Amino acid sequence: MNVLREKVLTLDTMNPCVQRLEYAVRGPIVLRALELEAELRQGVKKPFTEVIRANVGDAQAMGQKPITFLRQVLALCIYPDLLNSPDFPEDAKRRAERILQACGGHSLGAYSISSGIQLIREDVAQYIERRDGGIPADPNNIFLSMGATDAIVTVLELLVTGEGRTRTGVLIPIPQYPLYSAALAELNAVQVDYYLDEERAWAVDVAELRRALHQARDHCRPRVLCVINPGNPTGHVQTRECIEDMIRFAFEERLFLLADEVYQDNVYAEGSQFHSFKKVLMEMGPPYAVQQELASFHSISKGYMGECGFRGGYVEVVNMDAMVKQQLLKLRSVRLCPTTPGQVLLDMVVSPPAPSDPSFTQFQAERRAVLAELAAKAKLTEQVFNQAPGIRCNPVQGAMYSFPRVQLPPRAVRRAQELGLAPDMFFCQRLLEETGICVVPGSGFGQREGTYHFRMTILPPMEKLRPLLEKLKQFHARFTREFS
């Protein structure tokens, strides 16, 4: 009885799909950054005094202040006794009371229905209608979720099927947000890469879509086309013409469209504008508007809100088969319900204070200040990188990241290969160890063969961002000299 026996769950017996899964944004370089932070706390001497985690789009971790009105309504919903406090504006109290009336037992601690609180889904529908110039949105096509990630994975679960050459293929942009490659690995789907055109500010080229699709048909059954707009990690904003081309392509090739639009509030560059896939699809008219299947996603984690930890978001489905929509609700039911605090914050995002409300002036001032600072940081990042020999950065038109291309000397590439590392991972590791700056290598997002990049968030406060950019520029120059 005392003989040690082999464990039931080992690396050899666990789900192989999970082992294949990788998520660069929180990968080995980030784990090393955490170790360095611990070493600094223990008094270990380093060539830097702090680790700057510029690897992830976590606004409040970077010092961004929460929007007052959002937190006031959330506080009132979580602790309703505060409704009697004179410290909260009347419009915040009215909004909290309205939401609590829609909750089971008038408490945020109750489960909601699996698709989300009906009142909030109705508010989301009204928001989409206003955003899209009056094009109708049906609350029954809206499912609330724990951030956009949760909803994206759920819709992919519906779409992935088959084995061998009939396995579902999913076209994803390269560079991509690693959620997609990770989810496809976990679901045992086939990742089909289409490359964004770096020379044209990361535009989508239909000829490249066709190449990817036709090559994939030799070994899988492509059924899904994903797009991220504004782009992560690239920071680009697709033109309306580009979106129309993608819709036509998806329609002609019978592909289900997934539109990741979580950065729709984050557009900075002059001449750039966010166009929702739903709006463009509807304005294209029949047959596209009545037949092309689409799921579009939004979140409270990005934009001016930055409420990542509360996990709120939604998906709107368009032209989805009614019976499949029932299956989607069933999948959501297994997860019971989205977090109710996340739902409350989502409601404030989609129905902010009106001009006649006491909180309107402060809300608008805070929102504008966040977005104006992000726009200034986007421009600064592009300018500083493009002044550095060997670094080239496309305009950061939107989102929260730059994705500069770096030239690495052949000796550095060979040294990386000797260490069993991707060359840009070697560069980013050295950057972290020597400067304390944590960025994510481009190989974690995908890139064309022979090119090297890294993703850096533009979220650090301006007083930290300026020296960070200068340090990064100087490190690249030293690194280049060392390996030349």
Coordinates of C-alpha atoms in Angstrom, one line a residue:
M1 CA 0.0 0.0 0.0
N2 CA 3.0 2.3 0.6
V3 CA 4.4 1.8 -2.9
L4 CA 4.5 5.1 -4.9
R5 CA 2.5 4.8 -8.0
E6 CA 2.4 6.9 -11.1
K7 CA 0.2 9.9 -11.0
V8 CA -3.0 9.8 -13.1
L9 CA -2.3 13.2 -14.5
T10 CA 1.2 13.7 -16.0
L11 CA 2.6 15.6 -19.0
D12 CA 2.3 12.4 -21.0
T13 CA -1.4 11.8 -20.0
M14 CA -2.7 15.4 -20.0
N15 CA -4.6 17.1 -22.8
P16 CA -2.1 17.6 -25.6
C17 CA -4.0 20.6 -26.9
V18 CA -3.3 22.5 -23.6
Q19 CA 0.4 21.7 -23.9
R20 CA 0.5 23.2 -27.4
L21 CA -1.1 26.3 -26.2
E22 CA 1.1 29.4 -25.8
Y23 CA 0.3 32.9 -24.7
A24 CA 3.2 35.3 -25.3
V25 CA 1.7 38.3 -23.5
R26 CA 2.2 36.4 -20.2
G27 CA 5.0 34.1 -21.3
P28 CA 8.5 33.5 -20.0
I29 CA 9.8 37.0 -20.3
V30 CA 6.9 38.3 -18.1
L31 CA 7.7 35.6 -15.5
R32 CA 11.3 36.8 -15.5
A33 CA 10.1 40.3 -15.0
L34 CA 8.2 39.2 -11.9
E35 CA 11.4 37.5 -10.6
L36 CA 13.4 40.7 -11.1
E37 CA 10.8 42.6 -9.2
A38 CA 11.1 40.2 -6.3
E39 CA 14.9 40.5 -6.4
L40 CA 14.8 44.3 -6.3
R41 CA 12.5 44.1 -3.2
Q42 CA 15.1 41.8 -1.6
G43 CA 17.8 44.4 -2.2
V44 CA 19.6 42.7 -5.1
K45 CA 21.6 45.3 -7.0
K46 CA 20.5 45.8 -10.7
P47 CA 21.4 48.3 -13.3
F48 CA 17.8 49.7 -12.8
T49 CA 15.6 50.6 -9.9
E50 CA 12.3 49.3 -11.2
V51 CA 10.8 47.0 -13.7
I52 CA 8.5 48.7 -16.2
R53 CA 6.0 46.2 -17.5
A54 CA 5.2 47.6 -20.9
N55 CA 4.1 44.2 -22.0
V56 CA 0.3 44.3 -21.4
G57 CA -2.6 46.7 -22.0
D58 CA -3.5 47.1 -18.4
A59 CA -4.2 50.8 -18.1
Q60 CA -4.8 51.1 -14.3
A61 CA -1.7 49.0 -13.5
M62 CA 0.2 51.7 -15.4
G63 CA -1.3 54.4 -13.2
Q64 CA -4.4 55.5 -15.1
K65 CA -7.1 56.7 -12.7
P66 CA -10.6 55.1 -12.9
I67 CA -13.4 57.1 -14.3
T68 CA -15.2 58.6 -11.3
F69 CA -18.8 58.0 -12.5
L70 CA -18.2 54.4 -13.3
R71 CA -16.8 53.6 -9.9
Q72 CA -19.5 55.7 -8.1
V73 CA -22.4 53.7 -9.7
L74 CA -20.5 50.4 -9.1
A75 CA -19.9 51.3 -5.4
L76 CA -23.6 52.1 -4.9
C77 CA -24.7 48.8 -6.5
I78 CA -22.3 46.8 -4.4
Y79 CA -23.1 48.6 -1.1
P80 CA -26.7 50.0 -1.5
D81 CA -26.5 51.6 2.0
L82 CA -24.4 54.3 0.3
L83 CA -27.6 55.4 -1.6
N84 CA -28.3 57.5 1.6
S85 CA -24.9 59.2 1.5
P86 CA -24.8 62.9 0.4
D87 CA -21.3 62.2 -1.1
F88 CA -22.8 60.7 -4.3
P89 CA -24.4 62.6 -7.2
E90 CA -28.2 62.1 -7.7
D91 CA -27.7 60.7 -11.3
A92 CA -25.3 58.0 -10.0
K93 CA -27.9 57.0 -7.4
R94 CA -30.7 56.9 -10.0
R95 CA -28.5 54.7 -12.2
A96 CA -27.6 52.3 -9.4
E97 CA -31.3 52.0 -8.3
R98 CA -32.3 51.3 -11.9
I99 CA -29.8 48.4 -12.2
L100 CA -30.5 47.0 -8.7
Q101 CA -34.2 46.8 -9.6
A102 CA -33.3 44.6 -12.6
C103 CA -31.2 42.2 -10.4
G104 CA -32.6 39.1 -8.7
G105 CA -33.4 40.1 -5.1
H106 CA -32.4 43.6 -6.0
S107 CA -28.8 42.5 -5.2
L108 CA -25.7 42.4 -7.3
G109 CA -24.8 39.2 -5.5
A110 CA -27.5 37.3 -7.3
Y111 CA -26.9 35.4 -10.5
S112 CA -28.1 37.1 -13.6
I113 CA -29.6 35.2 -16.5
S114 CA -26.9 33.6 -18.6
S115 CA -26.9 36.1 -21.4
G116 CA -26.7 39.0 -19.0
I117 CA -29.1 41.4 -17.2
Q118 CA -31.9 42.1 -19.7
L119 CA -31.9 45.9 -18.9
I120 CA -28.2 46.1 -19.7
R121 CA -28.5 44.2 -22.9
E122 CA -31.2 46.7 -23.9
D123 CA -28.8 49.5 -23.1
V124 CA -26.1 47.8 -25.2
A125 CA -28.5 47.6 -28.1
Q126 CA -29.3 51.3 -27.9
Y127 CA -25.6 52.1 -27.7
I128 CA -24.9 50.1 -30.9
E129 CA -27.8 51.9 -32.6
R130 CA -26.4 55.3 -31.7
R131 CA -22.8 54.3 -32.7
D132 CA -24.0 53.0 -36.0
G133 CA -26.2 56.0 -37.0
G134 CA -29.5 54.4 -36.2
I135 CA -29.1 50.9 -37.7
P136 CA -31.3 48.7 -35.4
A137 CA -29.8 46.4 -32.8
D138 CA -31.8 43.6 -31.1
P139 CA -31.1 42.9 -27.4
N140 CA -31.8 39.2 -28.2
N141 CA -28.7 39.2 -30.4
I142 CA -26.5 40.5 -27.6
F143 CA -24.8 38.2 -25.0
L144 CA -22.8 39.8 -22.2
S145 CA -19.6 38.1 -21.2
M146 CA -16.5 38.2 -18.9
G147 CA -14.5 40.5 -21.1
A148 CA -14.3 40.0 -24.9
T149 CA -12.0 37.0 -24.5
D150 CA -14.8 34.9 -22.9
A151 CA -17.2 35.7 -25.8
I152 CA -14.6 35.1 -28.5
V153 CA -13.8 31.6 -27.2
T154 CA -17.5 30.8 -26.8
V155 CA -18.2 31.7 -30.5
L156 CA -15.1 29.7 -31.6
E157 CA -16.4 26.7 -29.7
L158 CA -19.6 26.8 -31.8
L159 CA -17.6 27.0 -35.1
V160 CA -14.8 24.4 -34.5
T161 CA -15.6 20.9 -35.8
G162 CA -14.3 18.0 -37.9
E163 CA -11.1 15.9 -37.9
G164 CA -8.2 15.6 -40.2
R165 CA -8.7 17.5 -43.4
T166 CA -12.2 18.5 -42.3
R167 CA -11.0 20.3 -39.2
T168 CA -12.2 23.9 -39.0
G169 CA -9.6 26.4 -40.3
V170 CA -9.7 29.9 -38.8
L171 CA -8.0 32.8 -40.7
I172 CA -6.3 35.1 -38.2
P173 CA -4.2 38.2 -39.0
I174 CA -0.4 38.1 -38.5
P175 CA 0.7 39.8 -36.4
Q176 CA -2.2 38.6 -34.1
Y177 CA -3.3 38.9 -30.5
P178 CA -2.1 35.5 -29.0
L179 CA -5.6 34.8 -27.6
Y180 CA -6.5 33.5 -31.1
S181 CA -3.6 31.1 -31.5
A182 CA -4.0 29.9 -27.9
A183 CA -7.8 29.4 -28.3
L184 CA -7.3 27.5 -31.6
A185 CA -4.7 25.3 -30.1
E186 CA -6.9 24.5 -27.1
L187 CA -9.9 23.7 -29.4
N188 CA -7.7 21.7 -31.8
A189 CA -8.7 23.9 -34.7
V190 CA -6.3 24.9 -37.6
Q191 CA -4.7 28.3 -37.5
V192 CA -4.6 29.9 -41.0
D193 CA -2.3 32.9 -41.1
Y194 CA -2.9 35.9 -43.3
Y195 CA -0.2 38.6 -43.2
L196 CA -1.0 42.3 -42.7
D197 CA 0.9 44.6 -45.0
E198 CA 3.5 46.4 -42.9
E199 CA 4.5 48.6 -45.9
R200 CA 0.9 49.9 -46.0
A201 CA 0.5 50.6 -42.3
W202 CA -0.7 47.0 -41.6
A203 CA -3.5 47.1 -44.2
V204 CA -5.4 43.9 -45.2
D205 CA -4.8 42.8 -48.7
V206 CA -7.5 40.6 -50.3
A207 CA -4.9 38.8 -52.5
E208 CA -3.1 37.8 -49.3
L209 CA -6.4 36.5 -47.9
R210 CA -7.0 34.4 -51.0
R211 CA -3.5 33.0 -50.9
A212 CA -4.0 31.9 -47.3
L213 CA -7.4 30.5 -47.9
H214 CA -6.5 28.5 -51.0
Q215 CA -3.4 27.0 -49.4
A216 CA -5.3 26.1 -46.3
R217 CA -8.0 24.2 -48.2
D218 CA -5.4 21.5 -48.9
H219 CA -5.3 20.4 -45.3
C220 CA -8.4 21.8 -43.5
R221 CA -11.9 23.4 -44.0
P222 CA -11.6 27.2 -43.5
R223 CA -14.9 28.5 -42.0
V224 CA -13.9 31.6 -40.1
L225 CA -12.3 35.0 -40.8
C226 CA -11.0 37.0 -37.8
V227 CA -10.2 40.7 -37.8
I228 CA -8.9 42.9 -35.0
N229 CA -9.8 46.6 -35.6
P230 CA -8.2 48.8 -34.3
G231 CA -5.3 46.4 -34.4
N232 CA -3.5 44.6 -31.6
P233 CA -0.5 44.5 -31.6
T234 CA -0.1 46.7 -34.7
G235 CA -2.0 49.8 -33.6
H236 CA -3.5 50.3 -37.1
V237 CA -7.1 51.3 -38.0
Q238 CA -8.7 49.7 -41.0
T239 CA -10.3 51.9 -43.7
R240 CA -13.9 51.5 -44.6
E241 CA -12.8 50.3 -48.1
C242 CA -10.7 47.6 -46.4
I243 CA -13.6 46.5 -44.3
E244 CA -15.9 46.3 -47.3
D245 CA -13.3 44.2 -49.1
M246 CA -13.2 41.8 -46.2
I247 CA -16.9 41.5 -46.0
R248 CA -17.2 40.7 -49.8
F249 CA -14.4 38.2 -49.4
A250 CA -16.0 36.5 -46.4
F251 CA -19.4 36.4 -48.3
E252 CA -17.9 35.0 -51.5
E253 CA -15.9 32.3 -49.6
R254 CA -18.7 31.4 -47.1
L255 CA -16.7 32.4 -44.0
F256 CA -18.1 33.4 -40.7
L257 CA -16.8 36.9 -39.7
L258 CA -15.4 37.6 -36.2
A259 CA -14.8 41.3 -35.6
D260 CA -12.7 42.1 -32.5
E261 CA -13.5 45.8 -31.9
V262 CA -12.5 46.2 -28.3
Y263 CA -10.3 49.3 -29.1
Q264 CA -13.1 51.2 -30.9
D265 CA -12.7 54.2 -28.6
N266 CA -9.0 54.3 -29.1
V267 CA -8.5 56.1 -32.5
Y268 CA -5.8 58.9 -32.5
A269 CA -4.4 59.5 -35.9
E270 CA -5.6 62.3 -38.1
G271 CA -7.7 60.9 -41.0
S272 CA -8.3 57.6 -39.1
Q273 CA -11.8 56.6 -38.1
F274 CA -13.4 53.6 -36.5
H275 CA -16.0 51.9 -38.7
S276 CA -17.9 49.0 -37.1
F277 CA -18.2 45.8 -39.2
K278 CA -21.9 45.8 -38.4
K279 CA -22.5 49.3 -39.7
V280 CA -20.5 48.7 -42.9
L281 CA -22.2 45.3 -43.4
M282 CA -25.7 46.8 -43.1
E283 CA -24.9 49.8 -45.3
M284 CA -23.7 47.5 -48.1
G285 CA -27.2 46.2 -48.4
P286 CA -28.4 42.8 -49.8
P287 CA -27.1 40.2 -50.2
Y288 CA -24.4 41.0 -47.6
A289 CA -26.6 42.7 -45.0
V290 CA -29.1 39.8 -44.9
Q291 CA -26.9 36.8 -45.3
Q292 CA -23.3 37.4 -44.0
E293 CA -22.9 36.0 -40.6
L294 CA -21.0 38.2 -38.1
A295 CA -20.1 38.3 -34.4
S296 CA -18.6 41.5 -33.1
F297 CA -17.0 42.0 -29.7
H298 CA -16.5 44.9 -27.2
S299 CA -15.1 45.2 -23.7
I300 CA -14.7 47.5 -20.7
S301 CA -11.0 46.6 -20.5
K302 CA -9.7 49.1 -23.1
G303 CA -11.0 52.4 -24.4
Y304 CA -10.8 55.2 -21.9
M305 CA -12.1 52.9 -19.1
G306 CA -9.3 50.4 -18.6
E307 CA -11.4 48.3 -16.2
C308 CA -9.6 45.1 -17.1
G309 CA -10.0 43.3 -13.7
F310 CA -13.8 43.5 -13.6
R311 CA -14.1 41.4 -16.8
G312 CA -17.1 42.9 -18.7
G313 CA -17.9 42.7 -22.4
Y314 CA -20.4 41.6 -25.0
V315 CA -20.8 39.9 -28.3
E316 CA -23.5 40.9 -30.9
V317 CA -24.4 38.2 -33.4
V318 CA -25.8 39.2 -36.8
N319 CA -27.5 36.8 -39.2
M320 CA -26.9 33.8 -37.0
D321 CA -29.1 30.8 -37.4
A322 CA -31.9 30.9 -34.8
M323 CA -31.2 27.3 -33.7
V324 CA -27.5 28.0 -33.3
K325 CA -28.3 31.0 -31.2
Q326 CA -30.1 28.7 -28.8
Q327 CA -26.9 26.6 -28.7
L328 CA -24.9 29.7 -27.9
L329 CA -27.2 30.5 -25.0
K330 CA -26.7 26.9 -23.8
L331 CA -23.0 27.4 -23.9
R332 CA -23.3 30.6 -21.9
S333 CA -25.5 28.8 -19.4
V334 CA -22.7 26.3 -18.6
R335 CA -20.7 29.4 -17.3
L336 CA -23.8 30.4 -15.3
C337 CA -23.5 34.2 -15.9
P338 CA -21.0 37.0 -16.5
T339 CA -19.7 38.8 -13.4
T340 CA -22.3 41.3 -12.3
P341 CA -19.9 44.1 -11.4
G342 CA -18.5 43.8 -15.0
Q343 CA -22.1 44.1 -16.3
V344 CA -22.7 47.3 -14.2
L345 CA -19.5 48.9 -15.6
L346 CA -20.5 47.9 -19.1
D347 CA -23.8 49.6 -18.6
M348 CA -22.1 52.9 -17.7
V349 CA -19.8 52.6 -20.7
V350 CA -22.7 52.1 -23.2
S351 CA -25.0 54.7 -21.5
P352 CA -22.8 57.4 -20.0
P353 CA -24.2 60.5 -18.3
A354 CA -26.4 62.7 -20.5
P355 CA -25.6 66.5 -20.9
S356 CA -28.4 67.3 -18.5
D357 CA -27.0 65.0 -15.7
P358 CA -24.9 66.4 -12.8
S359 CA -22.0 64.0 -13.6
F360 CA -21.8 64.9 -17.3
T361 CA -19.1 67.6 -17.1
Q362 CA -16.7 65.6 -14.9
F363 CA -17.3 62.4 -16.9
Q364 CA -16.6 64.1 -20.3
A365 CA -13.5 65.9 -18.9
E366 CA -12.0 62.7 -17.5
R367 CA -12.8 60.7 -20.7
R368 CA -11.3 63.4 -22.9
A369 CA -8.2 63.7 -20.8
V370 CA -7.4 59.9 -20.9
L371 CA -7.9 59.8 -24.7
A372 CA -5.9 63.0 -25.3
E373 CA -3.0 61.7 -23.3
L374 CA -3.1 58.3 -25.2
A375 CA -3.0 60.2 -28.5
A376 CA 0.0 62.3 -27.4
K377 CA 1.8 59.1 -26.2
A378 CA 1.0 57.3 -29.5
K379 CA 2.6 60.2 -31.4
L380 CA 5.6 60.5 -29.1
T381 CA 6.3 56.7 -29.4
E382 CA 6.2 56.8 -33.2
Q383 CA 8.5 59.9 -33.3
V384 CA 11.1 58.6 -30.9
F385 CA 11.4 55.1 -32.5
N386 CA 11.6 56.5 -36.0
Q387 CA 14.5 58.8 -34.9
A388 CA 16.5 55.7 -33.9
P389 CA 18.7 54.0 -36.6
G390 CA 17.6 50.4 -37.0
I391 CA 14.1 50.9 -35.6
R392 CA 11.1 51.6 -37.8
C393 CA 7.6 52.2 -36.4
N394 CA 4.4 52.6 -38.3
P395 CA 2.0 55.3 -37.1
V396 CA 0.1 54.2 -33.9
Q397 CA -3.3 55.1 -35.4
G398 CA -5.2 53.5 -32.6
A399 CA -5.4 50.8 -29.8
M400 CA -2.7 50.9 -27.1
Y401 CA 0.4 49.5 -28.6
S402 CA 3.3 50.2 -30.9
F403 CA 4.8 47.3 -32.9
P404 CA 8.2 48.6 -34.1
R405 CA 10.4 46.6 -36.4
V406 CA 14.0 46.3 -35.3
Q407 CA 17.1 45.4 -37.2
L408 CA 19.2 42.8 -35.5
P409 CA 22.8 42.1 -36.5
P410 CA 23.6 38.6 -38.0
R411 CA 25.9 37.8 -35.1
A412 CA 23.0 38.5 -32.6
V413 CA 20.7 36.2 -34.7
R414 CA 23.3 33.4 -34.6
R415 CA 23.8 33.8 -30.9
A416 CA 20.1 33.6 -30.3
Q417 CA 19.9 30.4 -32.4
E418 CA 22.8 28.9 -30.3
L419 CA 20.7 29.6 -27.2
G420 CA 17.6 28.1 -28.8
L421 CA 15.8 31.4 -28.7
A422 CA 13.9 33.5 -31.4
P423 CA 16.2 36.4 -32.2
D424 CA 13.7 39.0 -31.0
M425 CA 13.2 37.0 -27.7
F426 CA 17.0 37.2 -27.2
F427 CA 16.8 41.0 -27.8
C428 CA 13.9 41.4 -25.4
Q429 CA 15.5 39.3 -22.7
R430 CA 18.7 41.4 -22.8
L431 CA 16.6 44.5 -22.8
L432 CA 14.8 43.4 -19.6
E433 CA 18.0 42.3 -17.8
E434 CA 19.9 45.5 -18.6
T435 CA 17.2 48.2 -18.4
G436 CA 14.2 46.6 -16.5
I437 CA 11.9 47.3 -19.5
C438 CA 9.6 44.4 -20.2
V439 CA 8.2 44.2 -23.8
V440 CA 6.9 41.2 -25.8
P441 CA 8.9 39.8 -28.7
G442 CA 7.2 40.0 -32.1
S443 CA 7.6 36.2 -32.5
G444 CA 4.9 35.8 -29.9
F445 CA 2.4 37.5 -32.2
G446 CA 3.7 36.2 -35.6
Q447 CA 5.7 38.1 -38.2
R448 CA 7.1 37.6 -41.7
E449 CA 10.1 35.4 -41.8
G450 CA 13.4 37.4 -41.4
T451 CA 11.7 40.4 -39.7
Y452 CA 11.9 41.2 -36.0
H453 CA 9.6 43.3 -33.9
F454 CA 8.4 43.8 -30.3
R455 CA 5.1 45.0 -28.9
M456 CA 5.2 47.8 -26.4
T457 CA 2.2 49.4 -24.7
I458 CA 1.9 53.2 -24.8
L459 CA 0.2 53.2 -21.4
P460 CA 3.0 54.2 -19.0
P461 CA 2.5 57.8 -17.8
M462 CA 4.3 60.5 -19.9
E463 CA 6.9 61.1 -17.2
K464 CA 7.9 57.4 -17.5
L465 CA 7.3 56.9 -21.2
R466 CA 9.8 59.5 -22.4
P467 CA 12.8 58.1 -20.5
L468 CA 11.6 54.5 -21.3
L469 CA 11.7 55.3 -25.0
E470 CA 15.1 56.9 -24.8
K471 CA 16.5 53.9 -22.8
L472 CA 15.1 51.5 -25.4
K473 CA 16.6 53.5 -28.2
Q474 CA 20.0 53.6 -26.4
F475 CA 19.9 49.9 -25.6
H476 CA 19.2 49.0 -29.3
A477 CA 22.3 51.1 -30.3
R478 CA 24.5 49.3 -27.7
F479 CA 23.1 45.9 -28.7
T480 CA 23.8 46.6 -32.3
R481 CA 27.4 47.7 -31.6
E482 CA 28.0 44.7 -29.4
F483 CA 27.0 42.2 -32.1
S484 CA 28.3 44.1 -35.2

